[in-house]
Amino acid sequence: MSSKSALITGITGQDGSYLAELLLTKGYQVFGLVRRSSSGNSSRISHFSDDIKILSGDLLDQCSLMDAIIEAQPDEIYNLASQSYIPTSWTQPSLTAEYTALGVSRLLESIRRCKPDAKFYQASSSEVFGQPDESPQTERTAFRPRNPYGVAKAYAHWMSVNYRQQYNLYTCCGITYTHESPRRGAEFVFRKITRAAALVKLGLLNELKLGNLDAKRDWCYAKDAVYAMWLMLQQQEADDYIIASGETHSVRELVECAFSCVNLNWEDYVSVDPAFYRPDEPVQLMGCIDKIRNQLGWQPQHSFQELVELMVEHDLKALQDQP
Ligand code: NAP
């Protein structure tokens, strides 16, 4: 068992909660940075909250980040906190930049001043590629972000690389593609579809409206992704890696698979709503995972089909368990 300690920002989110579980099984002392809210947001971490220590802090507040690092004295710091929803980045672009871009500057500067030997993971995103000029993308593909979220993530990515080069900090960026789980927010299309299949099965919904069924995504399981994050910080040298499934599937395949999990024909329930329709990308966002597979021995442990099945099963059970 490890005697290491880790500080996770964004611990109340999808990835943060899975990463905390992983680190606890490895014997880490886990600290989670949580911002204040009037109602609390601990649904994803309540089942292990006695095993971790929550520190109050916010990416908007430099002193709170320094205090958290001084108190935790972490060997590893995982920055998973961000304003992570692209549509909101259009309606609140400045706030997105404050959280997702400048928040990382504050964190890096806090590490440099308070715990420069800590290893740092930055949650980068495939959105930095935006409209890429090649597919699949590699760690050398040019960044051409196309929304305020992608722009903020690109800034955070390059700041992390710059602190590695300028100050010799151990900083790694994981360029993750879309990853899903039963803890994913219901506003994201994968979860929207698996939940809808469960609702239709239970007779609680009779129509699902979607946009472009031919749109393709590179989806993987969040538990696989957080394992890659941990692995990246266990190396001698810090480096940046793409974390993806390395394959794409269309929304149509996803709907078909989700509805077949509950023995239903998707075409009886799904309609295309022009309001949600976006034309397909000319060049697909799909990650090349050669580098992480060859250098770290990582690859996803769950197939697309397994991911759909486990999410539909979860959504079905969660709805059945509701009073
Ligand atoms: P998520 O579920 O949206 O969680 C975001 C977390 O950030 C929440 O814990 C949230 O806290 C916290 N947070 C937001 N603003 C904060 C602030 N100002 N100070 C402190 N904490 C703050 O995101 P996720 O899906 O786990 O993703 C984890 C990271 O990977 C994010 O950086 C995301 O942008 C990136 N990423 C995700 C995907 C994906 O497919 N999931 C793909 C590429 C990149 P509250 O609970 O208080 O809101």
PDB file of N, CA and C in Angstrom, residues 54-90:
ATOM      1  N   ILE A  54     -11.820  16.975   3.289  1.00  0.00           N
ATOM      2  CA  ILE A  54     -12.264  18.060   2.418  1.00  0.00           C
ATOM      3  C   ILE A  54     -11.602  19.364   2.863  1.00  0.00           C
ATOM      4  N   LEU A  55     -11.019  20.070   1.898  1.00  0.00           N
ATOM      5  CA  LEU A  55     -10.450  21.381   2.175  1.00  0.00           C
ATOM      6  C   LEU A  55     -11.245  22.405   1.378  1.00  0.00           C
ATOM      7  N   SER A  56     -11.544  23.510   2.032  1.00  0.00           N
ATOM      8  CA  SER A  56     -12.341  24.526   1.365  1.00  0.00           C
ATOM      9  C   SER A  56     -11.439  25.370   0.470  1.00  0.00           C
ATOM     10  N   GLY A  57     -11.857  25.585  -0.776  1.00  0.00           N
ATOM     11  CA  GLY A  57     -11.045  26.408  -1.672  1.00  0.00           C
ATOM     12  C   GLY A  57     -11.737  26.595  -2.996  1.00  0.00           C
ATOM     13  N   ASP A  58     -11.214  27.526  -3.763  1.00  0.00           N
ATOM     14  CA  ASP A  58     -11.855  27.868  -5.038  1.00  0.00           C
ATOM     15  C   ASP A  58     -10.753  28.262  -6.014  1.00  0.00           C
ATOM     16  N   LEU A  59     -10.900  27.819  -7.262  1.00  0.00           N
ATOM     17  CA  LEU A  59      -9.905  28.173  -8.283  1.00  0.00           C
ATOM     18  C   LEU A  59      -9.834  29.675  -8.517  1.00  0.00           C
ATOM     19  N   LEU A  60     -10.861  30.395  -8.066  1.00  0.00           N
ATOM     20  CA  LEU A  60     -10.870  31.846  -8.238  1.00  0.00           C
ATOM     21  C   LEU A  60     -10.042  32.546  -7.169  1.00  0.00           C
ATOM     22  N   ASP A  61      -9.628  31.817  -6.154  1.00  0.00           N
ATOM     23  CA  ASP A  61      -9.011  32.453  -4.991  1.00  0.00           C
ATOM     24  C   ASP A  61      -7.625  31.861  -4.722  1.00  0.00           C
ATOM     25  N   GLN A  62      -6.605  32.626  -5.044  1.00  0.00           N
ATOM     26  CA  GLN A  62      -5.215  32.137  -4.926  1.00  0.00           C
ATOM     27  C   GLN A  62      -4.868  31.711  -3.493  1.00  0.00           C
ATOM     28  N   CYS A  63      -5.265  32.534  -2.508  1.00  0.00           N
ATOM     29  CA  CYS A  63      -4.877  32.208  -1.123  1.00  0.00           C
ATOM     30  C   CYS A  63      -5.474  30.877  -0.696  1.00  0.00           C
ATOM     31  N   SER A  64      -6.706  30.610  -1.117  1.00  0.00           N
ATOM     32  CA  SER A  64      -7.322  29.347  -0.701  1.00  0.00           C
ATOM     33  C   SER A  64      -6.575  28.154  -1.306  1.00  0.00           C
ATOM     34  N   LEU A  65      -6.028  28.327  -2.500  1.00  0.00           N
ATOM     35  CA  LEU A  65      -5.271  27.236  -3.121  1.00  0.00           C
ATOM     36  C   LEU A  65      -3.958  27.021  -2.375  1.00  0.00           C
ATOM     37  N   MET A  66      -3.295  28.117  -2.017  1.00  0.00           N
ATOM     38  CA  MET A  66      -2.026  28.002  -1.280  1.00  0.00           C
ATOM     39  C   MET A  66      -2.272  27.357   0.083  1.00  0.00           C
ATOM     40  N   ASP A  67      -3.327  27.782   0.760  1.00  0.00           N
ATOM     41  CA  ASP A  67      -3.641  27.204   2.083  1.00  0.00           C
ATOM     42  C   ASP A  67      -3.893  25.701   1.970  1.00  0.00           C
ATOM     43  N   ALA A  68      -4.636  25.306   0.930  1.00  0.00           N
ATOM     44  CA  ALA A  68      -4.956  23.876   0.774  1.00  0.00           C
ATOM     45  C   ALA A  68      -3.679  23.068   0.539  1.00  0.00           C
ATOM     46  N   ILE A  69      -2.785  23.602  -0.273  1.00  0.00           N
ATOM     47  CA  ILE A  69      -1.541  22.871  -0.572  1.00  0.00           C
ATOM     48  C   ILE A  69      -0.655  22.805   0.673  1.00  0.00           C
ATOM     49  N   ILE A  70      -0.599  23.897   1.404  1.00  0.00           N
ATOM     50  CA  ILE A  70       0.214  23.899   2.633  1.00  0.00           C
ATOM     51  C   ILE A  70      -0.340  22.886   3.630  1.00  0.00           C
ATOM     52  N   GLU A  71      -1.656  22.833   3.747  1.00  0.00           N
ATOM     53  CA  GLU A  71      -2.240  21.895   4.716  1.00  0.00           C
ATOM     54  C   GLU A  71      -2.083  20.432   4.261  1.00  0.00           C
ATOM     55  N   ALA A  72      -2.328  20.175   2.995  1.00  0.00           N
ATOM     56  CA  ALA A  72      -2.315  18.770   2.530  1.00  0.00           C
ATOM     57  C   ALA A  72      -0.898  18.249   2.312  1.00  0.00           C
ATOM     58  N   GLN A  73       0.033  19.132   1.964  1.00  0.00           N
ATOM     59  CA  GLN A  73       1.398  18.687   1.607  1.00  0.00           C
ATOM     60  C   GLN A  73       1.338  17.490   0.651  1.00  0.00           C
ATOM     61  N   PRO A  74       0.625  17.630  -0.456  1.00  0.00           N
ATOM     62  CA  PRO A  74       0.383  16.466  -1.316  1.00  0.00           C
ATOM     63  C   PRO A  74       1.602  16.079  -2.153  1.00  0.00           C
ATOM     64  N   ASP A  75       1.753  14.762  -2.364  1.00  0.00           N
ATOM     65  CA  ASP A  75       2.759  14.294  -3.323  1.00  0.00           C
ATOM     66  C   ASP A  75       2.267  14.512  -4.742  1.00  0.00           C
ATOM     67  N   GLU A  76       0.947  14.432  -4.903  1.00  0.00           N
ATOM     68  CA  GLU A  76       0.365  14.567  -6.241  1.00  0.00           C
ATOM     69  C   GLU A  76      -0.836  15.514  -6.178  1.00  0.00           C
ATOM     70  N   ILE A  77      -0.981  16.334  -7.203  1.00  0.00           N
ATOM     71  CA  ILE A  77      -2.124  17.249  -7.288  1.00  0.00           C
ATOM     72  C   ILE A  77      -2.797  17.019  -8.642  1.00  0.00           C
ATOM     73  N   TYR A  78      -4.083  16.742  -8.611  1.00  0.00           N
ATOM     74  CA  TYR A  78      -4.848  16.505  -9.839  1.00  0.00           C
ATOM     75  C   TYR A  78      -5.823  17.655  -9.998  1.00  0.00           C
ATOM     76  N   ASN A  79      -5.673  18.427 -11.056  1.00  0.00           N
ATOM     77  CA  ASN A  79      -6.615  19.532 -11.272  1.00  0.00           C
ATOM     78  C   ASN A  79      -7.716  19.105 -12.239  1.00  0.00           C
ATOM     79  N   LEU A  80      -8.840  18.682 -11.664  1.00  0.00           N
ATOM     80  CA  LEU A  80      -9.988  18.246 -12.467  1.00  0.00           C
ATOM     81  C   LEU A  80     -11.110  19.282 -12.434  1.00  0.00           C
ATOM     82  N   ALA A  81     -10.928  20.324 -11.648  1.00  0.00           N
ATOM     83  CA  ALA A  81     -11.982  21.347 -11.546  1.00  0.00           C
ATOM     84  C   ALA A  81     -11.996  22.201 -12.802  1.00  0.00           C
ATOM     85  N   SER A  82     -13.187  22.529 -13.237  1.00  0.00           N
ATOM     86  CA  SER A  82     -13.321  23.440 -14.381  1.00  0.00           C
ATOM     87  C   SER A  82     -14.794  23.730 -14.619  1.00  0.00           C
ATOM     88  N   GLN A  83     -15.054  24.773 -15.357  1.00  0.00           N
ATOM     89  CA  GLN A  83     -16.387  24.969 -15.929  1.00  0.00           C
ATOM     90  C   GLN A  83     -16.344  24.092 -17.171  1.00  0.00           C
ATOM     91  N   SER A  84     -17.030  22.936 -17.134  1.00  0.00           N
ATOM     92  CA  SER A  84     -16.743  21.903 -18.123  1.00  0.00           C
ATOM     93  C   SER A  84     -17.820  21.738 -19.191  1.00  0.00           C
ATOM     94  N   TYR A  85     -18.784  22.653 -19.259  1.00  0.00           N
ATOM     95  CA  TYR A  85     -19.890  22.478 -20.198  1.00  0.00           C
ATOM     96  C   TYR A  85     -19.763  23.511 -21.319  1.00  0.00           C
ATOM     97  N   ILE A  86     -19.596  23.041 -22.536  1.00  0.00           N
ATOM     98  CA  ILE A  86     -19.293  23.940 -23.657  1.00  0.00           C
ATOM     99  C   ILE A  86     -20.384  24.995 -23.887  1.00  0.00           C
ATOM    100  N   PRO A  87     -21.672  24.629 -23.929  1.00  0.00           N
ATOM    101  CA  PRO A  87     -22.682  25.683 -24.146  1.00  0.00           C
ATOM    102  C   PRO A  87     -22.589  26.820 -23.124  1.00  0.00           C
ATOM    103  N   THR A  88     -22.305  26.473 -21.862  1.00  0.00           N
ATOM    104  CA  THR A  88     -22.166  27.533 -20.846  1.00  0.00           C
ATOM    105  C   THR A  88     -20.946  28.407 -21.131  1.00  0.00           C
ATOM    106  N   SER A  89     -19.944  27.835 -21.784  1.00  0.00           N
ATOM    107  CA  SER A  89     -18.760  28.653 -22.082  1.00  0.00           C
ATOM    108  C   SER A  89     -19.081  29.752 -23.092  1.00  0.00           C
ATOM    109  N   TRP A  90     -20.137  29.578 -23.885  1.00  0.00           N
ATOM    110  CA  TRP A  90     -20.578  30.648 -24.790  1.00  0.00           C
ATOM    111  C   TRP A  90     -21.400  31.696 -24.058  1.00  0.00           C
TER     112      TRP A  90
END
